[in-house]
Amino acid sequence: MKSNGHRLFSDNSNAPSTLSEGNFYAIGLNYKKADAEVRGHFSISEEAQKTILVQAKEEGISSLTVISTCNRTELYGFAQHPFQLIELLCEHTQGTVEEFEKVAYVYKDNKATAHLFKVGTGLDSQILGDFEIISQLRTGMKRSKKIGMLNVFMERLGNAVIQASKRIKNETEISTGATSVSFAAVQYIMARVPYVSEKNILLFGIGKIGRNTCENLIKHTKNEQITLINRTKVKAEEIAGKFNLVVKDYADIQSEIAQTDVLIVATGAQQPTISKELLFLKKPLLILDLSIPKNVASNVSENDNVTLIHLDELSRVTDKTLEHRQSQIPLAEKIINEVKSEFDTWSENRKFAPTIKALKTKLSEIKESEIDNQRRKLNDFNEEQAEIISNRIIQKITTRFANHLKDENVSTTESVELIRQVFQLSNQDK
């Protein structure tokens, strides 16, 4: 650990945990308070995400999912105290607890659930309606399940968020219109680079954002002078083959930059891949860094020919598309409320389901004992009829108790405890 900050995000709630694993927490940071540099400090690679899950399992955390994108890093899981999750995050990233404290958020139980619904449905995305996050969530949940770190609650919650996301995508227009980081990059270029179709454009890195940017460049700029460079040349050649583009070796990057007018960096390195030492320029160069952490060193701006733009600035691009998306928020929130309400009902019922099951077992034991007693006493005892009547009575009694526990005006915890005392149900039945 980089710092002992157990005092942070103290949990003063005395409310009992809904599950034996602890409380459900969402901890993290995003673009709203953390700039690209800070987000880069807390960025988690796929390998590190697996390591976090394995360590969490060894430390007794029952369920955990990790999300790390260019706009956010979040951990969702069960813990006795949120600091357990914060500690895990800081141990496996370049961030410190003190840095986390300045920009982070911690949500508990229902607020954590509500936050995940908002994130997973694109309402909390830097560009409203960007549904890329739902695939990240799905991948994170699958990874957790494979390692044995996804309990019933979180799996059901993940499926509910995915369901809400699908409905919003199909039933609203919140994702209509081409608006994404890659499209915003192309919009920016088209607005500020005259005669863009005649300019030399160099795309360095062809991950998902790089590929999307490449497609948008071809579609909107009509530029046929786009060059691709990737550390793995074969991957660049696969993309280039689709669009008849030029591919250059990574070893040629310095000479290619000297010839280009626009450099788009979409690499996924943890350290800058472009620095001022690579720049030998005789004409203006616009550099767009679409990477998190930043893959273009800030010192490139020391070159008078360079204009450096990071994705945070691109993500502020607003147009009529975003205005229309804003109008769809109430409808999206209505869908979220419907799906979340169903999930909350399931979750609430889950709290007392073991007690109702134990009660039914206890009543069945009483029934068996009484039927056995009457069988010995009465020669003409109708055992079949007694079974039918007794089972119906047990069903009616347990249904009454279940309905009572579902009542919003009833303290579920107190009622469950009373039922356990009256019917002498053991703690093993919880």
PDB file of C-alpha atoms in Angstrom, residues 105-380:
ATOM      1  CA  TYR A 105     -16.880   8.551  -4.856  1.00  0.00           C
ATOM      2  CA  VAL A 106     -18.097   5.747  -2.617  1.00  0.00           C
ATOM      3  CA  TYR A 107     -21.671   4.467  -2.812  1.00  0.00           C
ATOM      4  CA  LYS A 108     -23.262   1.880  -0.543  1.00  0.00           C
ATOM      5  CA  ASP A 109     -26.073  -0.656  -1.045  1.00  0.00           C
ATOM      6  CA  ASN A 110     -29.052   0.976  -2.818  1.00  0.00           C
ATOM      7  CA  LYS A 111     -27.010   4.021  -3.911  1.00  0.00           C
ATOM      8  CA  ALA A 112     -24.330   1.699  -5.307  1.00  0.00           C
ATOM      9  CA  THR A 113     -26.997  -0.229  -7.203  1.00  0.00           C
ATOM     10  CA  ALA A 114     -28.495   2.999  -8.582  1.00  0.00           C
ATOM     11  CA  HIS A 115     -25.038   4.174  -9.669  1.00  0.00           C
ATOM     12  CA  LEU A 116     -24.367   0.968 -11.604  1.00  0.00           C
ATOM     13  CA  PHE A 117     -27.700   1.321 -13.429  1.00  0.00           C
ATOM     14  CA  LYS A 118     -26.766   4.883 -14.408  1.00  0.00           C
ATOM     15  CA  VAL A 119     -23.284   3.873 -15.562  1.00  0.00           C
ATOM     16  CA  GLY A 120     -24.377   0.768 -17.450  1.00  0.00           C
ATOM     17  CA  THR A 121     -27.114   2.554 -19.378  1.00  0.00           C
ATOM     18  CA  GLY A 122     -24.901   5.359 -20.656  1.00  0.00           C
ATOM     19  CA  LEU A 123     -26.452   8.125 -18.532  1.00  0.00           C
ATOM     20  CA  ASP A 124     -23.178   8.669 -16.684  1.00  0.00           C
ATOM     21  CA  SER A 125     -20.964   8.494 -19.786  1.00  0.00           C
ATOM     22  CA  GLN A 126     -18.832  11.456 -20.817  1.00  0.00           C
ATOM     23  CA  ILE A 127     -20.754  11.441 -24.084  1.00  0.00           C
ATOM     24  CA  LEU A 128     -24.418  10.850 -23.203  1.00  0.00           C
ATOM     25  CA  GLY A 129     -25.798   7.615 -24.572  1.00  0.00           C
ATOM     26  CA  ASP A 130     -22.425   6.005 -25.268  1.00  0.00           C
ATOM     27  CA  PHE A 131     -23.191   2.311 -24.769  1.00  0.00           C
ATOM     28  CA  GLU A 132     -19.591   1.107 -24.993  1.00  0.00           C
ATOM     29  CA  ILE A 133     -19.561   0.834 -21.188  1.00  0.00           C
ATOM     30  CA  ILE A 134     -22.142  -1.986 -21.146  1.00  0.00           C
ATOM     31  CA  SER A 135     -19.778  -4.300 -23.037  1.00  0.00           C
ATOM     32  CA  GLN A 136     -17.068  -3.425 -20.501  1.00  0.00           C
ATOM     33  CA  LEU A 137     -19.462  -4.316 -17.684  1.00  0.00           C
ATOM     34  CA  ARG A 138     -20.462  -7.580 -19.345  1.00  0.00           C
ATOM     35  CA  THR A 139     -16.799  -8.521 -19.806  1.00  0.00           C
ATOM     36  CA  GLY A 140     -16.022  -7.613 -16.196  1.00  0.00           C
ATOM     37  CA  MET A 141     -18.899  -9.721 -14.879  1.00  0.00           C
ATOM     38  CA  LYS A 142     -17.838 -12.717 -16.995  1.00  0.00           C
ATOM     39  CA  ARG A 143     -14.268 -12.393 -15.739  1.00  0.00           C
ATOM     40  CA  SER A 144     -15.484 -12.297 -12.126  1.00  0.00           C
ATOM     41  CA  LYS A 145     -17.742 -15.320 -12.611  1.00  0.00           C
ATOM     42  CA  LYS A 146     -14.936 -17.336 -14.205  1.00  0.00           C
ATOM     43  CA  ILE A 147     -12.741 -16.713 -11.152  1.00  0.00           C
ATOM     44  CA  GLY A 148     -15.624 -17.476  -8.765  1.00  0.00           C
ATOM     45  CA  MET A 149     -16.056 -13.876  -7.655  1.00  0.00           C
ATOM     46  CA  LEU A 150     -19.656 -13.209  -8.695  1.00  0.00           C
ATOM     47  CA  ASN A 151     -22.361 -13.964  -6.141  1.00  0.00           C
ATOM     48  CA  VAL A 152     -26.070 -14.342  -6.897  1.00  0.00           C
ATOM     49  CA  PHE A 153     -26.842 -10.719  -6.009  1.00  0.00           C
ATOM     50  CA  MET A 154     -24.248  -9.211  -8.352  1.00  0.00           C
ATOM     51  CA  GLU A 155     -25.013 -11.596 -11.204  1.00  0.00           C
ATOM     52  CA  ARG A 156     -28.702 -10.745 -10.989  1.00  0.00           C
ATOM     53  CA  LEU A 157     -27.860  -7.032 -10.747  1.00  0.00           C
ATOM     54  CA  GLY A 158     -25.569  -7.213 -13.787  1.00  0.00           C
ATOM     55  CA  ASN A 159     -28.276  -8.925 -15.823  1.00  0.00           C
ATOM     56  CA  ALA A 160     -30.812  -6.288 -14.740  1.00  0.00           C
ATOM     57  CA  VAL A 161     -28.500  -3.448 -15.838  1.00  0.00           C
ATOM     58  CA  ILE A 162     -27.912  -5.176 -19.197  1.00  0.00           C
ATOM     59  CA  GLN A 163     -31.678  -5.549 -19.607  1.00  0.00           C
ATOM     60  CA  ALA A 164     -32.227  -1.838 -18.863  1.00  0.00           C
ATOM     61  CA  SER A 165     -29.456  -0.914 -21.301  1.00  0.00           C
ATOM     62  CA  LYS A 166     -31.044  -2.967 -24.097  1.00  0.00           C
ATOM     63  CA  ARG A 167     -34.475  -1.446 -23.475  1.00  0.00           C
ATOM     64  CA  ILE A 168     -33.125   2.110 -23.483  1.00  0.00           C
ATOM     65  CA  LYS A 169     -31.231   1.459 -26.694  1.00  0.00           C
ATOM     66  CA  ASN A 170     -34.344  -0.010 -28.361  1.00  0.00           C
ATOM     67  CA  GLU A 171     -37.086   2.168 -26.849  1.00  0.00           C
ATOM     68  CA  THR A 172     -35.420   5.609 -26.806  1.00  0.00           C
ATOM     69  CA  GLU A 173     -33.301   7.683 -29.168  1.00  0.00           C
ATOM     70  CA  ILE A 174     -30.615   8.391 -26.592  1.00  0.00           C
ATOM     71  CA  SER A 175     -27.948   6.688 -28.708  1.00  0.00           C
ATOM     72  CA  THR A 176     -29.032   7.973 -32.120  1.00  0.00           C
ATOM     73  CA  GLY A 177     -26.644  10.043 -34.162  1.00  0.00           C
ATOM     74  CA  ALA A 178     -22.917   9.507 -34.505  1.00  0.00           C
ATOM     75  CA  THR A 179     -21.385  10.835 -31.312  1.00  0.00           C
ATOM     76  CA  SER A 180     -18.318   9.180 -29.764  1.00  0.00           C
ATOM     77  CA  VAL A 181     -14.742  10.062 -28.911  1.00  0.00           C
ATOM     78  CA  SER A 182     -13.604   8.844 -32.318  1.00  0.00           C
ATOM     79  CA  PHE A 183     -16.317  10.823 -34.119  1.00  0.00           C
ATOM     80  CA  ALA A 184     -15.579  13.882 -31.990  1.00  0.00           C
ATOM     81  CA  ALA A 185     -11.935  13.607 -33.071  1.00  0.00           C
ATOM     82  CA  VAL A 186     -12.941  13.627 -36.724  1.00  0.00           C
ATOM     83  CA  GLN A 187     -15.353  16.521 -36.113  1.00  0.00           C
ATOM     84  CA  TYR A 188     -12.518  18.469 -34.522  1.00  0.00           C
ATOM     85  CA  ILE A 189     -10.169  17.794 -37.438  1.00  0.00           C
ATOM     86  CA  MET A 190     -12.777  18.754 -40.040  1.00  0.00           C
ATOM     87  CA  ALA A 191     -13.598  21.988 -38.200  1.00  0.00           C
ATOM     88  CA  ARG A 192      -9.997  23.152 -37.784  1.00  0.00           C
ATOM     89  CA  VAL A 193      -7.972  21.665 -40.642  1.00  0.00           C
ATOM     90  CA  PRO A 194      -8.677  23.315 -43.997  1.00  0.00           C
ATOM     91  CA  TYR A 195      -8.661  21.100 -47.108  1.00  0.00           C
ATOM     92  CA  VAL A 196      -8.570  18.067 -44.828  1.00  0.00           C
ATOM     93  CA  SER A 197      -9.051  15.650 -47.729  1.00  0.00           C
ATOM     94  CA  GLU A 198      -5.641  16.718 -49.074  1.00  0.00           C
ATOM     95  CA  LYS A 199      -3.731  16.487 -45.781  1.00  0.00           C
ATOM     96  CA  ASN A 200      -1.426  13.704 -44.627  1.00  0.00           C
ATOM     97  CA  ILE A 201      -2.996  11.923 -41.662  1.00  0.00           C
ATOM     98  CA  LEU A 202      -1.066   9.417 -39.530  1.00  0.00           C
ATOM     99  CA  LEU A 203      -2.939   7.066 -37.199  1.00  0.00           C
ATOM    100  CA  PHE A 204      -0.712   5.452 -34.567  1.00  0.00           C
ATOM    101  CA  GLY A 205      -2.428   2.529 -32.818  1.00  0.00           C
ATOM    102  CA  ILE A 206      -5.354   0.491 -34.115  1.00  0.00           C
ATOM    103  CA  GLY A 207      -7.167  -0.708 -31.000  1.00  0.00           C
ATOM    104  CA  LYS A 208     -10.930  -0.224 -30.790  1.00  0.00           C
ATOM    105  CA  ILE A 209     -10.781   3.590 -30.646  1.00  0.00           C
ATOM    106  CA  GLY A 210      -8.147   3.625 -33.374  1.00  0.00           C
ATOM    107  CA  ARG A 211     -10.254   1.443 -35.678  1.00  0.00           C
ATOM    108  CA  ASN A 212     -13.379   3.524 -35.069  1.00  0.00           C
ATOM    109  CA  THR A 213     -11.442   6.718 -35.728  1.00  0.00           C
ATOM    110  CA  CYS A 214     -10.040   5.245 -38.931  1.00  0.00           C
ATOM    111  CA  GLU A 215     -13.533   4.366 -40.190  1.00  0.00           C
ATOM    112  CA  ASN A 216     -14.857   7.831 -39.311  1.00  0.00           C
ATOM    113  CA  LEU A 217     -11.916   9.512 -41.042  1.00  0.00           C
ATOM    114  CA  ILE A 218     -12.540   7.609 -44.255  1.00  0.00           C
ATOM    115  CA  LYS A 219     -16.287   8.138 -44.127  1.00  0.00           C
ATOM    116  CA  HIS A 220     -16.317  11.866 -43.355  1.00  0.00           C
ATOM    117  CA  THR A 221     -13.069  13.368 -44.684  1.00  0.00           C
ATOM    118  CA  LYS A 222     -12.815  11.514 -48.033  1.00  0.00           C
ATOM    119  CA  ASN A 223      -9.072  11.512 -47.362  1.00  0.00           C
ATOM    120  CA  GLU A 224      -7.077   8.866 -49.236  1.00  0.00           C
ATOM    121  CA  GLN A 225      -3.737   9.763 -47.670  1.00  0.00           C
ATOM    122  CA  ILE A 226      -4.168   8.039 -44.312  1.00  0.00           C
ATOM    123  CA  THR A 227      -1.189   6.054 -43.025  1.00  0.00           C
ATOM    124  CA  LEU A 228      -1.362   3.430 -40.264  1.00  0.00           C
ATOM    125  CA  ILE A 229       1.400   2.483 -37.859  1.00  0.00           C
ATOM    126  CA  ASN A 230       1.067  -0.135 -35.163  1.00  0.00           C
ATOM    127  CA  ARG A 231       3.668  -1.920 -33.055  1.00  0.00           C
ATOM    128  CA  THR A 232       2.245  -5.165 -34.452  1.00  0.00           C
ATOM    129  CA  LYS A 233       2.325  -4.510 -38.186  1.00  0.00           C
ATOM    130  CA  VAL A 234       0.133  -7.517 -39.081  1.00  0.00           C
ATOM    131  CA  LYS A 235      -2.838  -6.000 -37.221  1.00  0.00           C
ATOM    132  CA  ALA A 236      -2.398  -2.699 -39.041  1.00  0.00           C
ATOM    133  CA  GLU A 237      -2.278  -4.538 -42.369  1.00  0.00           C
ATOM    134  CA  GLU A 238      -5.578  -6.269 -41.585  1.00  0.00           C
ATOM    135  CA  ILE A 239      -7.292  -2.898 -41.073  1.00  0.00           C
ATOM    136  CA  ALA A 240      -5.513  -1.297 -44.020  1.00  0.00           C
ATOM    137  CA  GLY A 241      -6.631  -4.085 -46.331  1.00  0.00           C
ATOM    138  CA  LYS A 242     -10.275  -3.228 -45.732  1.00  0.00           C
ATOM    139  CA  PHE A 243      -9.822   0.418 -46.692  1.00  0.00           C
ATOM    140  CA  ASN A 244      -6.852   0.323 -49.082  1.00  0.00           C
ATOM    141  CA  LEU A 245      -4.634   2.362 -46.729  1.00  0.00           C
ATOM    142  CA  VAL A 246      -0.863   2.597 -46.408  1.00  0.00           C
ATOM    143  CA  VAL A 247       0.938   0.781 -43.572  1.00  0.00           C
ATOM    144  CA  LYS A 248       4.398   1.763 -42.375  1.00  0.00           C
ATOM    145  CA  ASP A 249       6.807   0.064 -39.966  1.00  0.00           C
ATOM    146  CA  TYR A 250       6.965   1.266 -36.379  1.00  0.00           C
ATOM    147  CA  ALA A 251      10.668   1.954 -36.996  1.00  0.00           C
ATOM    148  CA  ASP A 252       9.625   4.636 -39.530  1.00  0.00           C
ATOM    149  CA  ILE A 253       7.461   6.609 -37.123  1.00  0.00           C
ATOM    150  CA  GLN A 254       9.860   9.541 -36.764  1.00  0.00           C
ATOM    151  CA  SER A 255      10.132  10.158 -40.512  1.00  0.00           C
ATOM    152  CA  GLU A 256       6.386   9.624 -40.995  1.00  0.00           C
ATOM    153  CA  ILE A 257       5.542  12.207 -38.298  1.00  0.00           C
ATOM    154  CA  ALA A 258       7.809  14.724 -40.060  1.00  0.00           C
ATOM    155  CA  GLN A 259       5.656  14.377 -43.203  1.00  0.00           C
ATOM    156  CA  THR A 260       2.227  14.379 -41.603  1.00  0.00           C
ATOM    157  CA  ASP A 261      -0.227  17.191 -40.935  1.00  0.00           C
ATOM    158  CA  VAL A 262      -2.413  15.386 -38.385  1.00  0.00           C
ATOM    159  CA  LEU A 263      -1.171  12.730 -35.944  1.00  0.00           C
ATOM    160  CA  ILE A 264      -3.793  10.673 -34.110  1.00  0.00           C
ATOM    161  CA  VAL A 265      -2.434   8.602 -31.218  1.00  0.00           C
ATOM    162  CA  ALA A 266      -4.664   5.748 -30.041  1.00  0.00           C
ATOM    163  CA  THR A 267      -2.103   3.447 -28.462  1.00  0.00           C
ATOM    164  CA  GLY A 268      -2.757   1.600 -25.207  1.00  0.00           C
ATOM    165  CA  ALA A 269       0.591   1.985 -23.483  1.00  0.00           C
ATOM    166  CA  GLN A 270       1.011   2.840 -19.805  1.00  0.00           C
ATOM    167  CA  GLN A 271       3.725   5.388 -20.678  1.00  0.00           C
ATOM    168  CA  PRO A 272       3.855   8.053 -23.434  1.00  0.00           C
ATOM    169  CA  THR A 273       4.656   6.671 -26.886  1.00  0.00           C
ATOM    170  CA  ILE A 274       5.158  10.094 -28.467  1.00  0.00           C
ATOM    171  CA  SER A 275       7.550  12.704 -27.035  1.00  0.00           C
ATOM    172  CA  LYS A 276       9.249  15.850 -28.322  1.00  0.00           C
ATOM    173  CA  GLU A 277      12.397  13.845 -29.121  1.00  0.00           C
ATOM    174  CA  LEU A 278      10.522  12.201 -32.015  1.00  0.00           C
ATOM    175  CA  LEU A 279       9.517  15.512 -33.570  1.00  0.00           C
ATOM    176  CA  PHE A 280      11.600  17.093 -36.290  1.00  0.00           C
ATOM    177  CA  LEU A 281       9.023  19.384 -37.833  1.00  0.00           C
ATOM    178  CA  LYS A 282       9.146  21.947 -40.597  1.00  0.00           C
ATOM    179  CA  LYS A 283       5.397  22.555 -40.714  1.00  0.00           C
ATOM    180  CA  PRO A 284       2.441  22.697 -38.262  1.00  0.00           C
ATOM    181  CA  LEU A 285       1.352  19.411 -36.704  1.00  0.00           C
ATOM    182  CA  LEU A 286      -1.977  18.765 -34.993  1.00  0.00           C
ATOM    183  CA  ILE A 287      -1.715  15.903 -32.471  1.00  0.00           C
ATOM    184  CA  LEU A 288      -4.842  14.260 -31.057  1.00  0.00           C
ATOM    185  CA  ASP A 289      -4.205  11.961 -28.093  1.00  0.00           C
ATOM    186  CA  LEU A 290      -7.132   9.543 -27.685  1.00  0.00           C
ATOM    187  CA  SER A 291      -5.370   7.393 -25.080  1.00  0.00           C
ATOM    188  CA  ILE A 292      -5.786   6.819 -21.347  1.00  0.00           C
ATOM    189  CA  PRO A 293      -3.292   7.077 -19.746  1.00  0.00           C
ATOM    190  CA  LYS A 294      -2.020   9.891 -21.959  1.00  0.00           C
ATOM    191  CA  ASN A 295       0.263   8.451 -24.622  1.00  0.00           C
ATOM    192  CA  VAL A 296       1.575  11.820 -25.833  1.00  0.00           C
ATOM    193  CA  ALA A 297       4.054  13.501 -23.505  1.00  0.00           C
ATOM    194  CA  SER A 298       3.128  17.067 -22.589  1.00  0.00           C
ATOM    195  CA  ASN A 299       6.606  18.229 -23.619  1.00  0.00           C
ATOM    196  CA  VAL A 300       5.615  17.989 -27.317  1.00  0.00           C
ATOM    197  CA  SER A 301       3.958  21.380 -26.808  1.00  0.00           C
ATOM    198  CA  GLU A 302       7.417  22.882 -26.399  1.00  0.00           C
ATOM    199  CA  ASN A 303       7.684  22.565 -30.181  1.00  0.00           C
ATOM    200  CA  ASP A 304       6.127  25.716 -31.673  1.00  0.00           C
ATOM    201  CA  ASN A 305       4.726  23.760 -34.609  1.00  0.00           C
ATOM    202  CA  VAL A 306       2.637  21.464 -32.387  1.00  0.00           C
ATOM    203  CA  THR A 307      -1.004  21.805 -31.342  1.00  0.00           C
ATOM    204  CA  LEU A 308      -1.850  19.078 -28.797  1.00  0.00           C
ATOM    205  CA  ILE A 309      -5.448  18.074 -28.083  1.00  0.00           C
ATOM    206  CA  HIS A 310      -6.438  15.383 -25.583  1.00  0.00           C
ATOM    207  CA  LEU A 311      -9.670  13.352 -25.617  1.00  0.00           C
ATOM    208  CA  ASP A 312     -11.043  15.294 -22.625  1.00  0.00           C
ATOM    209  CA  GLU A 313     -11.279  18.340 -24.866  1.00  0.00           C
ATOM    210  CA  LEU A 314     -12.755  16.295 -27.713  1.00  0.00           C
ATOM    211  CA  SER A 315     -15.417  14.842 -25.437  1.00  0.00           C
ATOM    212  CA  ARG A 316     -16.788  18.323 -24.817  1.00  0.00           C
ATOM    213  CA  VAL A 317     -17.872  18.530 -28.444  1.00  0.00           C
ATOM    214  CA  THR A 318     -21.605  19.185 -28.417  1.00  0.00           C
ATOM    215  CA  ASP A 319     -24.039  19.419 -31.287  1.00  0.00           C
ATOM    216  CA  LYS A 320     -27.718  18.916 -32.120  1.00  0.00           C
ATOM    217  CA  THR A 321     -27.240  15.181 -31.652  1.00  0.00           C
ATOM    218  CA  LEU A 322     -26.386  15.657 -27.978  1.00  0.00           C
ATOM    219  CA  GLU A 323     -29.265  18.110 -27.499  1.00  0.00           C
ATOM    220  CA  HIS A 324     -31.658  15.499 -28.841  1.00  0.00           C
ATOM    221  CA  ARG A 325     -30.163  12.868 -26.599  1.00  0.00           C
ATOM    222  CA  GLN A 326     -30.718  15.106 -23.568  1.00  0.00           C
ATOM    223  CA  SER A 327     -34.438  15.139 -24.349  1.00  0.00           C
ATOM    224  CA  GLN A 328     -34.497  11.326 -24.063  1.00  0.00           C
ATOM    225  CA  ILE A 329     -33.201  11.220 -20.484  1.00  0.00           C
ATOM    226  CA  PRO A 330     -36.633  11.195 -18.743  1.00  0.00           C
ATOM    227  CA  LEU A 331     -37.745   8.202 -20.814  1.00  0.00           C
ATOM    228  CA  ALA A 332     -34.473   6.404 -20.102  1.00  0.00           C
ATOM    229  CA  GLU A 333     -34.825   7.083 -16.373  1.00  0.00           C
ATOM    230  CA  LYS A 334     -38.379   5.707 -16.441  1.00  0.00           C
ATOM    231  CA  ILE A 335     -37.083   2.438 -17.920  1.00  0.00           C
ATOM    232  CA  ILE A 336     -34.297   2.278 -15.329  1.00  0.00           C
ATOM    233  CA  ASN A 337     -36.827   2.794 -12.519  1.00  0.00           C
ATOM    234  CA  GLU A 338     -39.004  -0.040 -13.851  1.00  0.00           C
ATOM    235  CA  VAL A 339     -36.148  -2.541 -14.123  1.00  0.00           C
ATOM    236  CA  LYS A 340     -34.531  -1.428 -10.860  1.00  0.00           C
ATOM    237  CA  SER A 341     -37.859  -1.719  -9.039  1.00  0.00           C
ATOM    238  CA  GLU A 342     -38.129  -5.365 -10.124  1.00  0.00           C
ATOM    239  CA  PHE A 343     -34.568  -5.991  -8.993  1.00  0.00           C
ATOM    240  CA  ASP A 344     -35.131  -4.234  -5.642  1.00  0.00           C
ATOM    241  CA  THR A 345     -38.228  -6.385  -5.017  1.00  0.00           C
ATOM    242  CA  TRP A 346     -36.232  -9.530  -5.746  1.00  0.00           C
ATOM    243  CA  SER A 347     -33.409  -8.326  -3.509  1.00  0.00           C
ATOM    244  CA  GLU A 348     -35.762  -7.440  -0.662  1.00  0.00           C
ATOM    245  CA  ASN A 349     -37.532 -10.795  -0.892  1.00  0.00           C
ATOM    246  CA  ARG A 350     -34.173 -12.524  -0.898  1.00  0.00           C
ATOM    247  CA  LYS A 351     -33.492 -11.194   2.599  1.00  0.00           C
ATOM    248  CA  PHE A 352     -36.314 -13.142   4.170  1.00  0.00           C
ATOM    249  CA  ALA A 353     -36.603 -16.085   1.740  1.00  0.00           C
ATOM    250  CA  PRO A 354     -34.419 -18.365   3.944  1.00  0.00           C
ATOM    251  CA  THR A 355     -36.615 -17.571   6.960  1.00  0.00           C
ATOM    252  CA  ILE A 356     -39.834 -18.401   5.072  1.00  0.00           C
ATOM    253  CA  LYS A 357     -38.222 -21.617   3.835  1.00  0.00           C
ATOM    254  CA  ALA A 358     -37.134 -22.522   7.375  1.00  0.00           C
ATOM    255  CA  LEU A 359     -40.628 -21.702   8.671  1.00  0.00           C
ATOM    256  CA  LYS A 360     -42.196 -23.974   6.071  1.00  0.00           C
ATOM    257  CA  THR A 361     -39.807 -26.771   7.092  1.00  0.00           C
ATOM    258  CA  LYS A 362     -40.647 -26.283  10.781  1.00  0.00           C
ATOM    259  CA  LEU A 363     -44.402 -26.351  10.100  1.00  0.00           C
ATOM    260  CA  SER A 364     -43.947 -29.478   7.975  1.00  0.00           C
ATOM    261  CA  GLU A 365     -42.151 -31.130  10.896  1.00  0.00           C
ATOM    262  CA  ILE A 366     -45.057 -30.208  13.216  1.00  0.00           C
ATOM    263  CA  LYS A 367     -47.498 -31.556  10.616  1.00  0.00           C
ATOM    264  CA  GLU A 368     -45.643 -34.894  10.283  1.00  0.00           C
ATOM    265  CA  SER A 369     -45.512 -35.308  14.041  1.00  0.00           C
ATOM    266  CA  GLU A 370     -49.227 -34.572  14.450  1.00  0.00           C
ATOM    267  CA  ILE A 371     -50.277 -36.830  11.560  1.00  0.00           C
ATOM    268  CA  ASP A 372     -48.172 -39.637  13.030  1.00  0.00           C
ATOM    269  CA  ASN A 373     -49.848 -39.045  16.394  1.00  0.00           C
ATOM    270  CA  GLN A 374     -53.362 -39.135  14.915  1.00  0.00           C
ATOM    271  CA  ARG A 375     -52.518 -42.224  12.859  1.00  0.00           C
ATOM    272  CA  ARG A 376     -51.788 -44.137  16.054  1.00  0.00           C
ATOM    273  CA  LYS A 377     -54.899 -42.827  17.854  1.00  0.00           C
ATOM    274  CA  LEU A 378     -57.561 -43.248  15.167  1.00  0.00           C
ATOM    275  CA  ASN A 379     -58.309 -46.492  13.326  1.00  0.00           C
ATOM    276  CA  ASP A 380     -60.214 -44.759  10.527  1.00  0.00           C
TER     277      ASP A 380
END
